Structures are given as C-alpha cells and as structure tokens.
Short mmCIF file of C-alpha atoms and ligand atoms in Angstrom, two decimals:
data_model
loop_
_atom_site.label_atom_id
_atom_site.label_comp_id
_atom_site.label_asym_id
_atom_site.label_seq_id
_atom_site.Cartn_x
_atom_site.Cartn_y
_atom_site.Cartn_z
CA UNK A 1 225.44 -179.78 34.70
CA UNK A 2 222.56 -179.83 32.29
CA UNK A 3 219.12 -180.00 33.83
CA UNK A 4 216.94 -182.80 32.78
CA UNK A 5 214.57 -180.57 31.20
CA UNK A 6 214.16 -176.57 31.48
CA UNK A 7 211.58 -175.70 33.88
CA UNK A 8 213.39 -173.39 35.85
CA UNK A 9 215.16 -174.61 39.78
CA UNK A 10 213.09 -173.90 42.59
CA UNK A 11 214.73 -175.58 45.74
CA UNK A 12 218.73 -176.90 44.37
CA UNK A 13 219.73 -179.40 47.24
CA UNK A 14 223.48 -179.27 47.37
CA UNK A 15 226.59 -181.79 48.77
CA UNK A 16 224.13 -182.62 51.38
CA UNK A 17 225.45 -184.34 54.26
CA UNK A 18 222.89 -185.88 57.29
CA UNK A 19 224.44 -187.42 60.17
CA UNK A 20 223.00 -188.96 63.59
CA UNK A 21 225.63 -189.28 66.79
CA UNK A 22 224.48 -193.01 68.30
CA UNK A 23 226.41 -195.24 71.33
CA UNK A 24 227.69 -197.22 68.05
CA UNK A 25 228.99 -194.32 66.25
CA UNK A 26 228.12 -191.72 63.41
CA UNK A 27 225.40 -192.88 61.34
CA UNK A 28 225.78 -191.05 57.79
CA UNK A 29 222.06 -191.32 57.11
CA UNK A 30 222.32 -188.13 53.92
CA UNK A 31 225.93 -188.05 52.41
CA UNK A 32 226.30 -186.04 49.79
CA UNK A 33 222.72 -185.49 48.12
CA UNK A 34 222.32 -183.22 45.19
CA UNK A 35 218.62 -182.95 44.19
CA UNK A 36 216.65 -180.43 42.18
CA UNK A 37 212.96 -179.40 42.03
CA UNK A 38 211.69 -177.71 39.26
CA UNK A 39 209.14 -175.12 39.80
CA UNK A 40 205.53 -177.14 38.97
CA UNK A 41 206.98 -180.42 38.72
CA UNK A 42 207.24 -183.52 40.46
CA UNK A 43 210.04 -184.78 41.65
CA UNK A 44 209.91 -188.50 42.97
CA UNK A 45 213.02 -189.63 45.32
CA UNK A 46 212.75 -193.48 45.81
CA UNK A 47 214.53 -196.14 47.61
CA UNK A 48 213.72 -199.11 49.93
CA UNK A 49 213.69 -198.61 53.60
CA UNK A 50 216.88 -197.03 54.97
CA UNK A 51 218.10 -194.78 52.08
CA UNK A 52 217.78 -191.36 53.68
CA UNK A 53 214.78 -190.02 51.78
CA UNK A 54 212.86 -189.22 54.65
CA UNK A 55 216.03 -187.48 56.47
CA UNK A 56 216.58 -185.63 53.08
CA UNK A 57 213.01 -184.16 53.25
CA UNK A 58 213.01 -183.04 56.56
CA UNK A 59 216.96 -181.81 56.20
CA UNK A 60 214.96 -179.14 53.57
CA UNK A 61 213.34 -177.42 56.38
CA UNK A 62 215.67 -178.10 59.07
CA UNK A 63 213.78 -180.61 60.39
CA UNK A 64 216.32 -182.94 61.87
CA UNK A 65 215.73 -183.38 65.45
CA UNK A 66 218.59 -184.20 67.82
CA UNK A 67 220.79 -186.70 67.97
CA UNK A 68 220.67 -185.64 63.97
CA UNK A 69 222.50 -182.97 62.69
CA UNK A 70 223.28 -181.17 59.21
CA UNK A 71 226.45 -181.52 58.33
CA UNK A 72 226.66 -179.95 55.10
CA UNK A 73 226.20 -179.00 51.89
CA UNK A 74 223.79 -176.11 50.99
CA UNK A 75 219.50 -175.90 50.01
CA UNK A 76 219.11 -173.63 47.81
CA UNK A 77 215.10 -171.32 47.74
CA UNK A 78 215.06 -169.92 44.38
CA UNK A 79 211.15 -168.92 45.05
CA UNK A 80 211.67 -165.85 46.04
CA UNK A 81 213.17 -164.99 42.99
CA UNK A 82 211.05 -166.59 40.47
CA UNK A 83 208.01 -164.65 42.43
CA UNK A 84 209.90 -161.58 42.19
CA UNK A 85 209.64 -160.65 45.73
CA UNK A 86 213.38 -160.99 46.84
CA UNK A 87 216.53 -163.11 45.72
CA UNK A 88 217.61 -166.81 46.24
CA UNK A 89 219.28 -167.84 49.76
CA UNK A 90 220.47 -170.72 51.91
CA UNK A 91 217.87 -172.16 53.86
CA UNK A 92 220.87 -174.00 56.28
CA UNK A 93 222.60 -170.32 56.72
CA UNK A 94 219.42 -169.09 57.64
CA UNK A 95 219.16 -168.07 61.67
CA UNK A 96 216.28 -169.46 63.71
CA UNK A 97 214.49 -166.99 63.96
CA UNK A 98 214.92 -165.62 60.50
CA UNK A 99 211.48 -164.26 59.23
CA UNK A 100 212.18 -166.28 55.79
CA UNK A 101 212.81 -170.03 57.77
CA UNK A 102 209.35 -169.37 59.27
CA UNK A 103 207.85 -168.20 55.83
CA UNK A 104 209.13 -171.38 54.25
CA UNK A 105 207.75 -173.83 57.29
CA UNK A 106 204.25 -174.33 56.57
CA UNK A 107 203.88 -171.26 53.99
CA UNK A 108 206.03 -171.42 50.63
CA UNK A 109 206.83 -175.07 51.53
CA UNK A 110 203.56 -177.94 52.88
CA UNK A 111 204.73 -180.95 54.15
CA UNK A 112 203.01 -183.95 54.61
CA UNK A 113 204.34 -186.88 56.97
CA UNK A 114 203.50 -190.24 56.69
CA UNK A 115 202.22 -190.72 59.94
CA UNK A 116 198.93 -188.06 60.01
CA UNK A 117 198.13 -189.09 63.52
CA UNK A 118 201.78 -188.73 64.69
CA UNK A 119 201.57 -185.33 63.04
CA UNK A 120 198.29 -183.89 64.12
CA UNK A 121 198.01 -182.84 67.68
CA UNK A 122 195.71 -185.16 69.83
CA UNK A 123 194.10 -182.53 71.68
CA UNK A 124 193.38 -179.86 68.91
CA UNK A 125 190.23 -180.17 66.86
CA UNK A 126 191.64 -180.75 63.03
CA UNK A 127 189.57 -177.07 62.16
CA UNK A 128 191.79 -175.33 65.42
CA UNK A 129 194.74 -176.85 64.01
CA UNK A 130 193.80 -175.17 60.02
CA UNK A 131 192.70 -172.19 61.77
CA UNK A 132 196.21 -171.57 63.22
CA UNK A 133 197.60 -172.39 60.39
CA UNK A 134 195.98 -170.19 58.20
CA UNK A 135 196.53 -166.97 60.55
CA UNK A 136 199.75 -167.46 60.55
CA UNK A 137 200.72 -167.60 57.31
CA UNK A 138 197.56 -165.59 55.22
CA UNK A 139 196.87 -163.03 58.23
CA UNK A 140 193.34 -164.26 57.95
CA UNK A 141 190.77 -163.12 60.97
CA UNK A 142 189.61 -165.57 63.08
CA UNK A 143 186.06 -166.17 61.58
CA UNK A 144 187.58 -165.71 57.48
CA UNK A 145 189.93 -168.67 58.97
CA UNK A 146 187.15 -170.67 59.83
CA UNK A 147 185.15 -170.26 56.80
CA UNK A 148 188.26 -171.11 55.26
CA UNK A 149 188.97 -174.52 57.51
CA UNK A 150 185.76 -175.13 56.42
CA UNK A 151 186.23 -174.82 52.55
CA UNK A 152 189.74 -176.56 52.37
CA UNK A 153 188.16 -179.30 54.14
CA UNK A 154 185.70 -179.94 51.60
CA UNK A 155 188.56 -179.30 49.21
CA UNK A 156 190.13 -182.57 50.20
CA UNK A 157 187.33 -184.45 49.66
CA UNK A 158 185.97 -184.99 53.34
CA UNK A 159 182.41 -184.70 54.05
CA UNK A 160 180.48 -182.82 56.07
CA UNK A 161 183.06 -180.54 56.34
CA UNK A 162 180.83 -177.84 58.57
CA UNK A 163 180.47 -180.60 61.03
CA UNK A 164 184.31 -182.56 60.70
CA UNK A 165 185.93 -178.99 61.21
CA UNK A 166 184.98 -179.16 64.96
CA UNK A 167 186.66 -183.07 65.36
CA UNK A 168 189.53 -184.61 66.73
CA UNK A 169 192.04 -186.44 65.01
CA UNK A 170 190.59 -189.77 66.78
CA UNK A 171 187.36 -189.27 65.14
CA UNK A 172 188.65 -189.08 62.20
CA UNK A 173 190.13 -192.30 60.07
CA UNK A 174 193.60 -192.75 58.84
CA UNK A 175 192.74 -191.57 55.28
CA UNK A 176 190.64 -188.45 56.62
CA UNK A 177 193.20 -187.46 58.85
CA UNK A 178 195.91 -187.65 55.84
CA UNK A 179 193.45 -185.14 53.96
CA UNK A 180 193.65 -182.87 56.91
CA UNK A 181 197.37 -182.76 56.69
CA UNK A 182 197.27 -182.40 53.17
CA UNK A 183 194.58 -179.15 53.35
CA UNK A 184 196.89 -177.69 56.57
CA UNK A 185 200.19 -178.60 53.98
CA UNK A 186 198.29 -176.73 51.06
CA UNK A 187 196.64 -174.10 53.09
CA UNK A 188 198.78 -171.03 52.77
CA UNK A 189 199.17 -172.29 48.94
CA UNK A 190 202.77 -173.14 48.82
CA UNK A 191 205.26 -173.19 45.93
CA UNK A 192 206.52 -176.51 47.05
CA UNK A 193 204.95 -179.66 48.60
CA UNK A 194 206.90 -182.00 50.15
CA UNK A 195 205.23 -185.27 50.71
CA UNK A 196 206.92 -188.33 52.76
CA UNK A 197 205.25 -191.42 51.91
CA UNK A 198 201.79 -190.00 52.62
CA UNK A 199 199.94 -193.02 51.01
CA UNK A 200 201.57 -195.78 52.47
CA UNK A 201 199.30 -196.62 55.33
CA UNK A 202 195.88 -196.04 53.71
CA UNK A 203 193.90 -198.25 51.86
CA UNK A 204 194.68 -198.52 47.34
CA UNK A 205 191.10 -196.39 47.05
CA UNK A 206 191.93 -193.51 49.35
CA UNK A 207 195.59 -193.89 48.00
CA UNK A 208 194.28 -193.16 44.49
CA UNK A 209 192.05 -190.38 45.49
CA UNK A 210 194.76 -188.82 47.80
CA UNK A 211 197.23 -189.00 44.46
CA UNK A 212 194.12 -187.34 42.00
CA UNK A 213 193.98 -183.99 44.81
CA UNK A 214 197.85 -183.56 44.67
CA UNK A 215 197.40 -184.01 41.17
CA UNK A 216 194.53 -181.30 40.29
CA UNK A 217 195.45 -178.63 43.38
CA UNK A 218 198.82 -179.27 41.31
CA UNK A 219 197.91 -178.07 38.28
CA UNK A 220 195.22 -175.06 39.55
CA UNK A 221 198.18 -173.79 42.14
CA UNK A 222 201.20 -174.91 39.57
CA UNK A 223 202.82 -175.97 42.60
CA UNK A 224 205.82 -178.02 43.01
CA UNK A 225 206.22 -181.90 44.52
CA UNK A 226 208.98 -183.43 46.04
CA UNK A 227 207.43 -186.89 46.75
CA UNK A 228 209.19 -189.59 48.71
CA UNK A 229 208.00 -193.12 48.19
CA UNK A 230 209.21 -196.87 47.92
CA UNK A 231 206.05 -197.64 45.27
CA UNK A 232 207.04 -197.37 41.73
CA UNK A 233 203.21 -197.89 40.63
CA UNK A 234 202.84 -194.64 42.37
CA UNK A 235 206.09 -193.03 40.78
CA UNK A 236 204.92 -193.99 37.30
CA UNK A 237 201.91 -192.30 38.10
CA UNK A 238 202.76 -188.70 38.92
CA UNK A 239 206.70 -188.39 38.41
CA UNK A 240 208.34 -185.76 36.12
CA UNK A 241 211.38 -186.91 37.26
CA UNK A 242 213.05 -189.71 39.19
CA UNK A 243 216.08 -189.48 42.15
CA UNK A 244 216.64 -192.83 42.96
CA UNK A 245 218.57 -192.74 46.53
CA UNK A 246 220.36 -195.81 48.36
CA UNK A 247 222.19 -195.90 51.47
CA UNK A 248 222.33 -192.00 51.23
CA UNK A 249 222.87 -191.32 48.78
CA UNK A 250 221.51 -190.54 45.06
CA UNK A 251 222.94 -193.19 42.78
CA UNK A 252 220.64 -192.19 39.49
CA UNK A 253 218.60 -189.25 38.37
CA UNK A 254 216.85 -188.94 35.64
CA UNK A 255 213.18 -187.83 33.64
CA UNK A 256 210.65 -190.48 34.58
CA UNK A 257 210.28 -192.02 30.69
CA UNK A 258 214.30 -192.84 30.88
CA UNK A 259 214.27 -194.08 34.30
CA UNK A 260 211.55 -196.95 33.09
CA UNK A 261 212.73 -197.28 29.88
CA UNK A 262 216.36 -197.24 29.98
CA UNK A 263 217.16 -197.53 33.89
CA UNK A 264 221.36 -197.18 34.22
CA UNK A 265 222.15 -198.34 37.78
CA UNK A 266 221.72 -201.91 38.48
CA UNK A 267 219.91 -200.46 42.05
CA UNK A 268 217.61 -199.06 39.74
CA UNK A 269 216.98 -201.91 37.21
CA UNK A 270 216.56 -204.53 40.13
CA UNK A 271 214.02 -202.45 41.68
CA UNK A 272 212.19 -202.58 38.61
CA UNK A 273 212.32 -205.91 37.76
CA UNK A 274 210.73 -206.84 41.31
CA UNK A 275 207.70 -204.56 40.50
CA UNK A 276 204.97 -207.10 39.59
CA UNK A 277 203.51 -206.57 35.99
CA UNK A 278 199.52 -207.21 35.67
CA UNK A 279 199.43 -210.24 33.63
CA UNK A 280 202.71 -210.74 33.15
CA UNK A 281 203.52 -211.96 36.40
CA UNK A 282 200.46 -214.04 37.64
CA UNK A 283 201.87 -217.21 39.35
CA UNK A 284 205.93 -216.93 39.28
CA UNK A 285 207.80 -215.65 41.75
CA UNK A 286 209.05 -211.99 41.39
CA UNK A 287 212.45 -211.54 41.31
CA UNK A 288 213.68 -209.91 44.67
CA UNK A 289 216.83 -208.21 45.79
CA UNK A 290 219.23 -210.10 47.82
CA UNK A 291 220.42 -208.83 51.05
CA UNK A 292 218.87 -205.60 52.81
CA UNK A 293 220.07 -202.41 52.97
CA UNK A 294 223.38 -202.26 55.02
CA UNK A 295 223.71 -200.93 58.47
CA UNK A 296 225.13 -197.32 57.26
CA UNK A 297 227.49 -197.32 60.33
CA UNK A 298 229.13 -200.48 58.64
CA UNK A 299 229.00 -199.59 54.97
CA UNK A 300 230.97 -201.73 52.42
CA UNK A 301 233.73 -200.26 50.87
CA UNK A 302 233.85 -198.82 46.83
CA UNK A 303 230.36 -199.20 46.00
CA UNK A 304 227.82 -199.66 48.39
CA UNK A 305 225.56 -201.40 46.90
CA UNK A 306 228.41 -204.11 45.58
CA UNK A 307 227.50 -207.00 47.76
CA UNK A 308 223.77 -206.51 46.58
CA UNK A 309 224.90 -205.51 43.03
CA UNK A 310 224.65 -208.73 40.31
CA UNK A 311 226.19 -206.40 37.98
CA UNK A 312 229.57 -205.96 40.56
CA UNK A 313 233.11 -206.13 39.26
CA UNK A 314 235.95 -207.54 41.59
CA UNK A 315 238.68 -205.89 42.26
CA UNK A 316 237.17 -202.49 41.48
CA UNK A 317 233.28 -202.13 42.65
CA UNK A 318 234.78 -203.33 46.27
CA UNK A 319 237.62 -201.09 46.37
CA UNK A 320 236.60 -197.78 44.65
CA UNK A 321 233.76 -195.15 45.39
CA UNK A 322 231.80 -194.61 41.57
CA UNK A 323 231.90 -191.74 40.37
CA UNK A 324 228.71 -189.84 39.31
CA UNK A 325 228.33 -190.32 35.43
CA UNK A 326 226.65 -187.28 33.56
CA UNK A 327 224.60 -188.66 30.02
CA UNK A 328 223.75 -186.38 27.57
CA UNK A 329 220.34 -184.71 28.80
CA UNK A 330 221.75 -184.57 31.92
CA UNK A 331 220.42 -187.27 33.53
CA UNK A 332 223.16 -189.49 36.30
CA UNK A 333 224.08 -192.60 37.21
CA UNK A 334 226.69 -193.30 40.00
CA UNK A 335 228.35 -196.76 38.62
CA UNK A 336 231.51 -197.71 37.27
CA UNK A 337 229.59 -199.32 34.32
CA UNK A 338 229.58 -195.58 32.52
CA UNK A 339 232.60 -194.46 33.92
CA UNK A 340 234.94 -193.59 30.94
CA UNK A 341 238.07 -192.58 32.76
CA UNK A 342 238.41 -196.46 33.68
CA UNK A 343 241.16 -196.74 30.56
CA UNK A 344 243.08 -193.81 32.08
CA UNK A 345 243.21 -194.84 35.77
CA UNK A 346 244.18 -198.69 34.40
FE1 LIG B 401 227.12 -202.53 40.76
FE2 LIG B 401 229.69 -201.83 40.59
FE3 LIG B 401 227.84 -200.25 39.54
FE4 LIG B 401 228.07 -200.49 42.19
S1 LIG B 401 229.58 -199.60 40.80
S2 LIG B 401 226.21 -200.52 41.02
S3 LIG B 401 228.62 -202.64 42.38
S4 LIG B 401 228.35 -202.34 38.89
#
C-alpha cells in the first residue's frame, strides 16, 4: 500500500490482535491494527474511550499485563536500520531477555503514561528515578547522571531544578510530575516517543506548554511521536498524520489536512462535527454521538459502529464486516460507502 507521504517507516504495526481473558469471556480490546510511524513525524491515533489506543501503545513494547495477551500480528523496529547499526526485527518474536527488547524499553522508544503519579515510584526521589534511567541506557557514571538529572530537569521547564532533583513525586504537582516522565521518556534520546494521553489531566496552560517541549525536543532530536489522545484541538495541533481507531480497530488513516478537510468515515466526520468551533458555536448545542462505545465482548455484527452510524445501510452495514478502502495517496477508510466491489458481490 502507498504510504501517506515518504518519510521513511520506523515502527510498521501489523494485523495486530489484543485480547484480555475475563469471567464474561474474551474481550478483543486490539483486532487487527495496522499502524505506521514515520521516522520524525507524528502520528496521532484517536478515538473516544474504549477503542484500544492505549492497549495498542503498550502492545508496542509488550506492555500488556496479564489477564491481556498478544495475540497477533507483528511490530515491526526499522530503527536499527535507518541508524545503520543492525537490521529491522519483530519486537513480539523478540525473547525476554533479548538485549534489543531492553534497548527499545526506555532507550530507542520513551513512553509517557497518562497517569505520572501512577507511573513514578512513590518512594524514589524523581532525580533517583532519572539517574537510573540514564545509567542504564547512556552508561553514564553516577555523578555525570546527576548533572544530567539535573539539566533534563530544567529542560522540561521545571524550576529549581538543583533543588526538585532531590523530591518526591508527592511534592511535586500533576503537571511537574508529567515533565518528569517526559525528561525520564526523552532521557536516553529515543527515536520514538510514545505518548498516552499525557495532557489529559493537567490544566489547558501546562497542556500547551507540555505540547511546545514535545514539539521543539522534536525537532532538535528529529524524533518520532506516536500520540494517543481523544482531543482533536490537540491533534490539529501537532499531527502529521491521523489513525482514527474505534472499538479496535483502525477504521480511517490518513495525513492530518485530509482527515479535517475531507474526513471519509462517518466515525470520523461525527467526531468532528461535535468539536466546538470558537465563535461558531457559542450558545447551541453541539451535536453529540448517540450511544457509547459497545461492550467489545458483545460487538454488533457487519460494522461496528452501525447502530451509532447515521450514515448505516440496512441489510448490509448490519450483516457484513467493511472492508478497508485504499484512496489514492494512500490514505483508508474502513466503510462500505467506498467500497467498489459492492456491484460485483450484488
Ligand atoms: Fe456507517 Fe455502514 Fe460505513 Fe459502518 S460501514 S461506518 S455503518 S456507513
């Protein structure tokens, strides 16, 4: 398939399949993703609540604690080969205690949660936790690592950094423990950052701020993003391109200009037109989406999204799966709007 544009594949997410064993049954929370990230670009997978983006993310690192499990499909590192230091491989074929799984945790790829203070130990000062970090994956000495803590700290915009390296997490606020993450994410300098919602529980300043440091240790690093988020104010901002994901799956992809000019799916355009417009939209009611996202262990049959979908055909968006539509430029949409073989299966 054609990419959307030619910077070259860094990490090629493949068929991949999710799943979580519960009392009720299999939940299929990733079925069959297929996602790119182009080295230095941003990649922006979106979706309400429910859609698997966060499962996707950690699936990339193997992440999934039990009862989840990958199922299948394949995640692709090109890095090594576009740094010249070794070929492409399989990060799920990978052993656990291959030297190249631990290289990618933490080194080539930084991940950010959404939850800093879930994510940063309690009883570590934040500089401990950089420290360790930073030994790990740059070989640093003990005292270079501090001096380091100590600069990447300041880095990410928190002050006093001399004095905040020696803190806990719980003297620290929401927003400076998020740039702590983000300087332990970025410390080693990877290729890739993969960032889970890491704006949604701070305030729209600290958001903003927290978007311009991706943004400019973007561009000095040329690093790439893989940002999951349900705000399209934020996608608009900082998206190259767009994976829009629902009920587990991706149901469009495309560059971010087409995605808000021209969305395909109706997932996609309904989304939109609930996004309130400055001006436009002072005193009516925004248009919403009807329903929620279904229980994935009772998903409707054909098209998922077809009791949600005011765009739904019946007698053929409740009986058959959509197939994935290709447009010129490569971008996708999975709907049976585009789908030209309708004539030949009739
Ligand atoms: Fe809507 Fe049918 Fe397209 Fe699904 S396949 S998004 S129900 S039109």
């Amino acid at each position: 398939m054609t990419e959307p544009h030619s910077a070259q594949p860094l990490l090629e997410i493949s068929g991949l399949k999710t799943a979580f064993d519960t009392h009720d049954g299999k939940v299929r929370a990733v079925d069959g993703v297929d996602l790119t990230v182009h080295a230095g670009k941003t990649l922006c997978v979106v979706g309400e609540s429910g859609c698997g983006k966060s499962v996707t993310a950690r699936s990339v690192l193997r992440l999934v604690e039990a009862p989840g499990r990958i199922e299948g499909g394949t995640v692709t590192w090109h890095g090594d080969l576009l740094d010249g230091t070794g070929e492409s491989f399989d990060v799920l074929s990978l052993n656990n205690d291959d030297e190249r799984l631990q290289r990618l945790r933490g080194g080539d790829v930084g991940m950010i949660f959404q939850e800093p203070a879930a994510s940063l130990l309690p009883l570590r000062t934040v500089g401990a936790q950089l420290i360790e970090t930073l030994r790990i994956h740059t070989g640093m000495d003990k005292k270079a690592a501090r001096k380091r803590a100590i600069e990447l700290l300041d880095e990410v915009g928190i002050p006093g950094p001399a004095e905040r390296v020696d803190a806990y997490p719980f003297q620290l606020s929401g927003g400076m423990c998020q740039r702590v993450m983000i300087a332990i994410a970025l410390c080693a300098k990877p290729s890739l950052l993969i960032a889970d919602e890491p704006t949604t529980a701070l305030d729209v300043t600290t958001q903003a701020r927290i978007l311009d440091l991706i943004r400019s240790l973007q561009a000095e690093h040329r690093m790439a993003v893989m940002f999951i988020t349900h705000d399209l104010g934020v996608v608009a901002e900082i998206a190259d391109e767009v994976a829009v994901m629902y009920l587990g799956e991706v149901v469009e992809r495309a560059g971010v200009e087409e995605i808000f000019a021209d969305p395909k799916h109706p997932y996609t355009r309904q989304l939109l037109r609930s996004v309130p417009v400055l001006g436009r939209d002072r005193g009516r009611d925004l248009p919403t989406i009807p329903g929620t996202v279904p229980n994935p262990l009772h998903r409707p049959k054909g098209c998922s999204f077809h009791p949600r979908c005011a765009e739904a055909i019946a007698g053929r968006c409740d009986l058959d799966e959509p197939p994935e539509v290709v447009f010129d430029g490569g971008r996708t949409a999975r709907c049976v709007l585009y789908d030209q073989t309708e004539g030949d299966r009739a």
